GROMACS .gro file of C-alpha atoms in nm:
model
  220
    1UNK     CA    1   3.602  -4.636  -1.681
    2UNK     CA    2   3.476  -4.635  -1.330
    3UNK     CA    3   3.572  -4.268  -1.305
    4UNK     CA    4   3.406  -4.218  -1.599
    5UNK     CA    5   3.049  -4.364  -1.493
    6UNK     CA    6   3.060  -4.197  -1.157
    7UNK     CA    7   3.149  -3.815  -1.366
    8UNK     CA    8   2.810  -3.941  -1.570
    9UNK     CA    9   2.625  -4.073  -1.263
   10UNK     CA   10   2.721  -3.709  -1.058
   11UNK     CA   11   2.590  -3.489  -1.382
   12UNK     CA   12   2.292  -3.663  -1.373
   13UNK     CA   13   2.193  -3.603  -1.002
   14UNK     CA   14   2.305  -3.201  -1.075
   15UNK     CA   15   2.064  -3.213  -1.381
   16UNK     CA   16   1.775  -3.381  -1.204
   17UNK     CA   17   1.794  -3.181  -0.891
   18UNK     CA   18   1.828  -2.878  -1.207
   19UNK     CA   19   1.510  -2.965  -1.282
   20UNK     CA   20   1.329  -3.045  -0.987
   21UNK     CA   21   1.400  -2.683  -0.911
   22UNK     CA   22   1.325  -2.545  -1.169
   23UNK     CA   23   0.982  -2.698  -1.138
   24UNK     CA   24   0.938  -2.572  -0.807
   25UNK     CA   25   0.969  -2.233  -0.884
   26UNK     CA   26   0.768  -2.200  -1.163
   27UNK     CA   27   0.518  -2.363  -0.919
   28UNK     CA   28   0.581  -2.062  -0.645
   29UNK     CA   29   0.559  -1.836  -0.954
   30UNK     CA   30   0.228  -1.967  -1.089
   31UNK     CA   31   0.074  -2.005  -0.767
   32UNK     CA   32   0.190  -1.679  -0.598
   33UNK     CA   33   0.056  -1.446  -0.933
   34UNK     CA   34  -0.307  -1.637  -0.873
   35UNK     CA   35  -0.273  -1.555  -0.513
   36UNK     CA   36  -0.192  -1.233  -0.514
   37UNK     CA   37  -0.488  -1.154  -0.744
   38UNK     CA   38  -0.735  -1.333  -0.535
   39UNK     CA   39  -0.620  -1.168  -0.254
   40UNK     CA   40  -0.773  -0.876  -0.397
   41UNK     CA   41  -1.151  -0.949  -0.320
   42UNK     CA   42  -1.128  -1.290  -0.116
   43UNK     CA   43  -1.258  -1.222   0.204
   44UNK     CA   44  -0.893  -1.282   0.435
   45UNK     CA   45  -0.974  -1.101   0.747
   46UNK     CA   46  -0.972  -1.403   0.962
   47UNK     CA   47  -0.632  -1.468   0.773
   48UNK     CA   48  -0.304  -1.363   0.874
   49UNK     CA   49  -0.281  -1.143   0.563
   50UNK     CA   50  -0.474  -0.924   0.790
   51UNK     CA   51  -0.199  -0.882   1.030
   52UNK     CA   52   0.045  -0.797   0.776
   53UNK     CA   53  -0.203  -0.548   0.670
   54UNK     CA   54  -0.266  -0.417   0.987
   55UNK     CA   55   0.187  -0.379   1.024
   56UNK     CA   56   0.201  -0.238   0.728
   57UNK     CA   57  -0.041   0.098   0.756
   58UNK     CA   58   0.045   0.128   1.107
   59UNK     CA   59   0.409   0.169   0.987
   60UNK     CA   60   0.286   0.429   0.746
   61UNK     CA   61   0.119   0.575   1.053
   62UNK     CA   62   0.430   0.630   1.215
   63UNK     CA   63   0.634   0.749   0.885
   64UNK     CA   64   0.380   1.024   0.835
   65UNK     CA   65   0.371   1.139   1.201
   66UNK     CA   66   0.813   1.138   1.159
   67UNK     CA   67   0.749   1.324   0.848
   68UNK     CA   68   0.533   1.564   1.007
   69UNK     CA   69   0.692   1.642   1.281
   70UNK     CA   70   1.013   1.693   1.082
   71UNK     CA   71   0.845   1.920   0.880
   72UNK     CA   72   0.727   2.143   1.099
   73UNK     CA   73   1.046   2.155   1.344
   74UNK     CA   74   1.216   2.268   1.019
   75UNK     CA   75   0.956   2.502   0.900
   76UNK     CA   76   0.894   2.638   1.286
   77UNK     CA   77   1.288   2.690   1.296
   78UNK     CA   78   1.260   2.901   0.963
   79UNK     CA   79   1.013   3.172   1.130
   80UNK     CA   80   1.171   3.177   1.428
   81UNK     CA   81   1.505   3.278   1.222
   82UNK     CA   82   1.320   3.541   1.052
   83UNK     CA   83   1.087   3.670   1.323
   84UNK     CA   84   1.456   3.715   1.516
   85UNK     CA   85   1.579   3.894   1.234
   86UNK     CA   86   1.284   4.119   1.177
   87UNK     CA   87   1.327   4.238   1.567
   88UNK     CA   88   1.659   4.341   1.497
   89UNK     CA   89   1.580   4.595   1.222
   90UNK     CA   90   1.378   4.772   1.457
   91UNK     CA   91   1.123   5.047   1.441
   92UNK     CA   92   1.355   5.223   1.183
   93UNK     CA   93   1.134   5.369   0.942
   94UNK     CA   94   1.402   5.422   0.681
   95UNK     CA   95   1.329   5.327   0.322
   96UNK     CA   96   1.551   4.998   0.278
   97UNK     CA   97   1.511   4.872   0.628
   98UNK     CA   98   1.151   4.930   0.611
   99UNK     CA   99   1.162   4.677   0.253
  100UNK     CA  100   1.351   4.443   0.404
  101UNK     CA  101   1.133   4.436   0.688
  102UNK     CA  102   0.862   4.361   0.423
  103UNK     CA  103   1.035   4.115   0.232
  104UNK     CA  104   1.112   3.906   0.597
  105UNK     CA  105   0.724   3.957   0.649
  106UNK     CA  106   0.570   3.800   0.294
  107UNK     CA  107   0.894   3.505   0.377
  108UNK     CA  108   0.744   3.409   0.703
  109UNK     CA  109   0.355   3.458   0.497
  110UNK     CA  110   0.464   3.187   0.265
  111UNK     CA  111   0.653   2.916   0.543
  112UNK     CA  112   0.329   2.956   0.773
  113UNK     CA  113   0.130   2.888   0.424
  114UNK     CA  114   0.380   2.627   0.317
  115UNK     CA  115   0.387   2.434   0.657
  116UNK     CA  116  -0.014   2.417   0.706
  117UNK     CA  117  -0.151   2.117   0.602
  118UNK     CA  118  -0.549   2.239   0.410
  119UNK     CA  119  -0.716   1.919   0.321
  120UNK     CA  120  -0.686   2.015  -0.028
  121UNK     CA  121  -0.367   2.120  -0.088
  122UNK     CA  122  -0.170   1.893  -0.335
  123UNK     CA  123   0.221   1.852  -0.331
  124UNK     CA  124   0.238   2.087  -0.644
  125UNK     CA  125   0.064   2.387  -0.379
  126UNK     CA  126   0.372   2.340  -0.141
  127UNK     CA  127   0.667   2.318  -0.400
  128UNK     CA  128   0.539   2.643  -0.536
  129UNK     CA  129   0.525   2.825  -0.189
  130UNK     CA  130   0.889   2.693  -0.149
  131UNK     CA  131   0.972   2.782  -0.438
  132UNK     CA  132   0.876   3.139  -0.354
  133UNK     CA  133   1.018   3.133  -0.017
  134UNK     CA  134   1.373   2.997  -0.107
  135UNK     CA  135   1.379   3.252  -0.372
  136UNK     CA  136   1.285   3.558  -0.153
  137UNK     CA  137   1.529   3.457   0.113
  138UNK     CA  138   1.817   3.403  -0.169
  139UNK     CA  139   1.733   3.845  -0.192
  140UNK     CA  140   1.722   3.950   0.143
  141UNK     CA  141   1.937   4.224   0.294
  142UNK     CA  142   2.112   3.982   0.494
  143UNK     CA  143   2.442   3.795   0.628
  144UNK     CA  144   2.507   3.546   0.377
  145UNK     CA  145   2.557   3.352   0.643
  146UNK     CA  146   2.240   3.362   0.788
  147UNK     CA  147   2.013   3.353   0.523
  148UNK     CA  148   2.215   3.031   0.401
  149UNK     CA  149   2.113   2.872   0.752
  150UNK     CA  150   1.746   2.964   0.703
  151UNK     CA  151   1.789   2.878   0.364
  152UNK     CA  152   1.898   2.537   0.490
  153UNK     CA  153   1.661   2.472   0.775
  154UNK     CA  154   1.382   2.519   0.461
  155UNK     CA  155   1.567   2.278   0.229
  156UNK     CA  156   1.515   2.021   0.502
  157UNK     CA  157   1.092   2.138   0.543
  158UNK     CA  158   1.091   2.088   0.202
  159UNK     CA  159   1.221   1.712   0.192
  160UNK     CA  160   1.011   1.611   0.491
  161UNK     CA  161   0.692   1.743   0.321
  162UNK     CA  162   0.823   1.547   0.015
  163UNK     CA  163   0.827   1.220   0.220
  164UNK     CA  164   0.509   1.304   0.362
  165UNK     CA  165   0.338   1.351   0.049
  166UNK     CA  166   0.432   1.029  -0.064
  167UNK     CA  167   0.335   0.831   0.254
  168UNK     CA  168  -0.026   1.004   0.178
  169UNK     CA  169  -0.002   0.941  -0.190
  170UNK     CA  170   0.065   0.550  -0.091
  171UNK     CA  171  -0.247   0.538   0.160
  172UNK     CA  172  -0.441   0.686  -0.084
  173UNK     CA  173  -0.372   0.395  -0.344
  174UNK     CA  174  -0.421   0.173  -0.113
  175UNK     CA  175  -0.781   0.304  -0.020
  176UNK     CA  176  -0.835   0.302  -0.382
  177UNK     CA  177  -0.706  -0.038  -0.426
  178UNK     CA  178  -0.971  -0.169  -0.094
  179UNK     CA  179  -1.218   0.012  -0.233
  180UNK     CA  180  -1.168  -0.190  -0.603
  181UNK     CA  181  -1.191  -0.514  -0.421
  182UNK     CA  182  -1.450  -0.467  -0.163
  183UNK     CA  183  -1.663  -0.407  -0.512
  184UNK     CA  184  -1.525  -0.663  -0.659
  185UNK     CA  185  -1.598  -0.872  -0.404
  186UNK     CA  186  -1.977  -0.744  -0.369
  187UNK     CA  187  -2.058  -0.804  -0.702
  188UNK     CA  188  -1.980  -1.207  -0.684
  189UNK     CA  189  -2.229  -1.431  -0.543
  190UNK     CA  190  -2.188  -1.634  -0.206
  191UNK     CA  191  -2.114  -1.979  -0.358
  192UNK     CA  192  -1.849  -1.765  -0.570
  193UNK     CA  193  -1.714  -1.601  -0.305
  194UNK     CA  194  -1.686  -1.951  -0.101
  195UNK     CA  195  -1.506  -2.164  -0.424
  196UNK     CA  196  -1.266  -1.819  -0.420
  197UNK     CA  197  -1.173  -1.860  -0.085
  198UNK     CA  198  -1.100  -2.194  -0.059
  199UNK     CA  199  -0.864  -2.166  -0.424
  200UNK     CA  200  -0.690  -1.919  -0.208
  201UNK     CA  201  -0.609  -2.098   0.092
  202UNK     CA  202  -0.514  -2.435  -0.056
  203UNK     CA  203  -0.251  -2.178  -0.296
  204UNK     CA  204  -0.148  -2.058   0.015
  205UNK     CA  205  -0.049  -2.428   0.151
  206UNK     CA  206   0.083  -2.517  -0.201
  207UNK     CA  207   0.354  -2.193  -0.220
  208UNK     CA  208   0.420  -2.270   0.140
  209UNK     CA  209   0.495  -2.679   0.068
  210UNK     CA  210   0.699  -2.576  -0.255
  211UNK     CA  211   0.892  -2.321  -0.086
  212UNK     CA  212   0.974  -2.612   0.158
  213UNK     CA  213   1.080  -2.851  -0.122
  214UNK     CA  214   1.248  -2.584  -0.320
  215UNK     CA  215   1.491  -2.547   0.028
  216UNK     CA  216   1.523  -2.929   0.106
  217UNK     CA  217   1.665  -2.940  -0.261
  218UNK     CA  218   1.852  -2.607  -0.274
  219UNK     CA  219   2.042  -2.760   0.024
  220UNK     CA  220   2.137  -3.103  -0.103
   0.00000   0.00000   0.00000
């Protein structure tokens, strides 16, 4: 029997300490979803959400410059390839030389395009002057050797300018999203703006002291 109670006694303890985390969490849960919304427009620059901030575009900083420089080392490679192989058809004025001369000419036209960065060009503008590029350098008069390496060195222009599109597609949702709560937060009056800011910090001391308890009774 005494084996018995204690079995009873132990399931008990599991279920309560069940429960108690289970409550904790849906406190984090409920408490981190208000948070994160009035993080939006509350006023957190003396905060050290600001600092996180601050990390997290300068990381994007240095992702984009990567990217860039990628790119370009790539793309630079590419002409450099074809420049070298126009000076080795030579002045020869014959008909096919003189094409393929042509053809190396528009190639290293559309990587120069390609690789510029025009503050309106879109990630759509650069796929379609790869597109054309890697297509005109699949039918050059060439060493299939060689135009597979230039073909390569573009392959890899083309994925860095994919990564830096998306770094600049991110900043520019995060401007947007600023932009959303800096209005937000114009449009609500001081003694708003005040009760907001003080919800948010004592939700920041409440997920912090829950995340504490929900540890203490993870680890018992």
């Amino acid at each position: 029997m005494e084996g018995t109670d204690s079995n009873i006694q132990t399931m008990g303890k599991e279920e309560l300490i069940k429960a108690v985390i289970a409550k904790h969490e849906q406190y984090i849960a409920t408490y981190t979803a208000e948070f994160e919304q009035l993080a939006k427009t509350v006023d957190t620059r003396n905060s050290e959400l600001e600092s996180g901030v601050k990390k997290s575009t300068e990381a994007d900083v240095s992702q984009k410059e990567i990217a860039e420089e990628k790119k370009n080392m790539y793309a630079d490679a590419v002409i450099k390839e074809l420049e070298a192989l126009k000076e080795s058809l030579g002045s020869v004025s014959q008909d096919d030389v003189s094409r393929n001369r042509k053809d190396i000419e528009k190639i290293i036209a559309e990587v120069k395009d390609f690789n510029s960065q025009k503050k309106d060009d879109t990630f759509e503008d650069k796929e379609k002057l790869y597109n054309a590029a890697a297509d005109d350098i699949e039918g050059l008069d060439t060493d299939a050797g060689k135009a597979k390496e230039i073909r390569a060195n573009l392959d890899n222009a083309f994925e860095a300018c994919k990564v830096l599109y998306g770094i600049l597609e991110d900043e520019n949702a995060k401007k947007a999203q600023m932009k959303a709560a800096a209005e937000a937060a114009a449009q609500k009056s001081p003694a708003e703006a005040k009760s907001d800011a003080k919800r948010y910090e004592w939700l920041g001391r409440r997920i912090l002291s829950h995340k504490d308890a929900l540890e203490y009774w993870k680890g018992i």
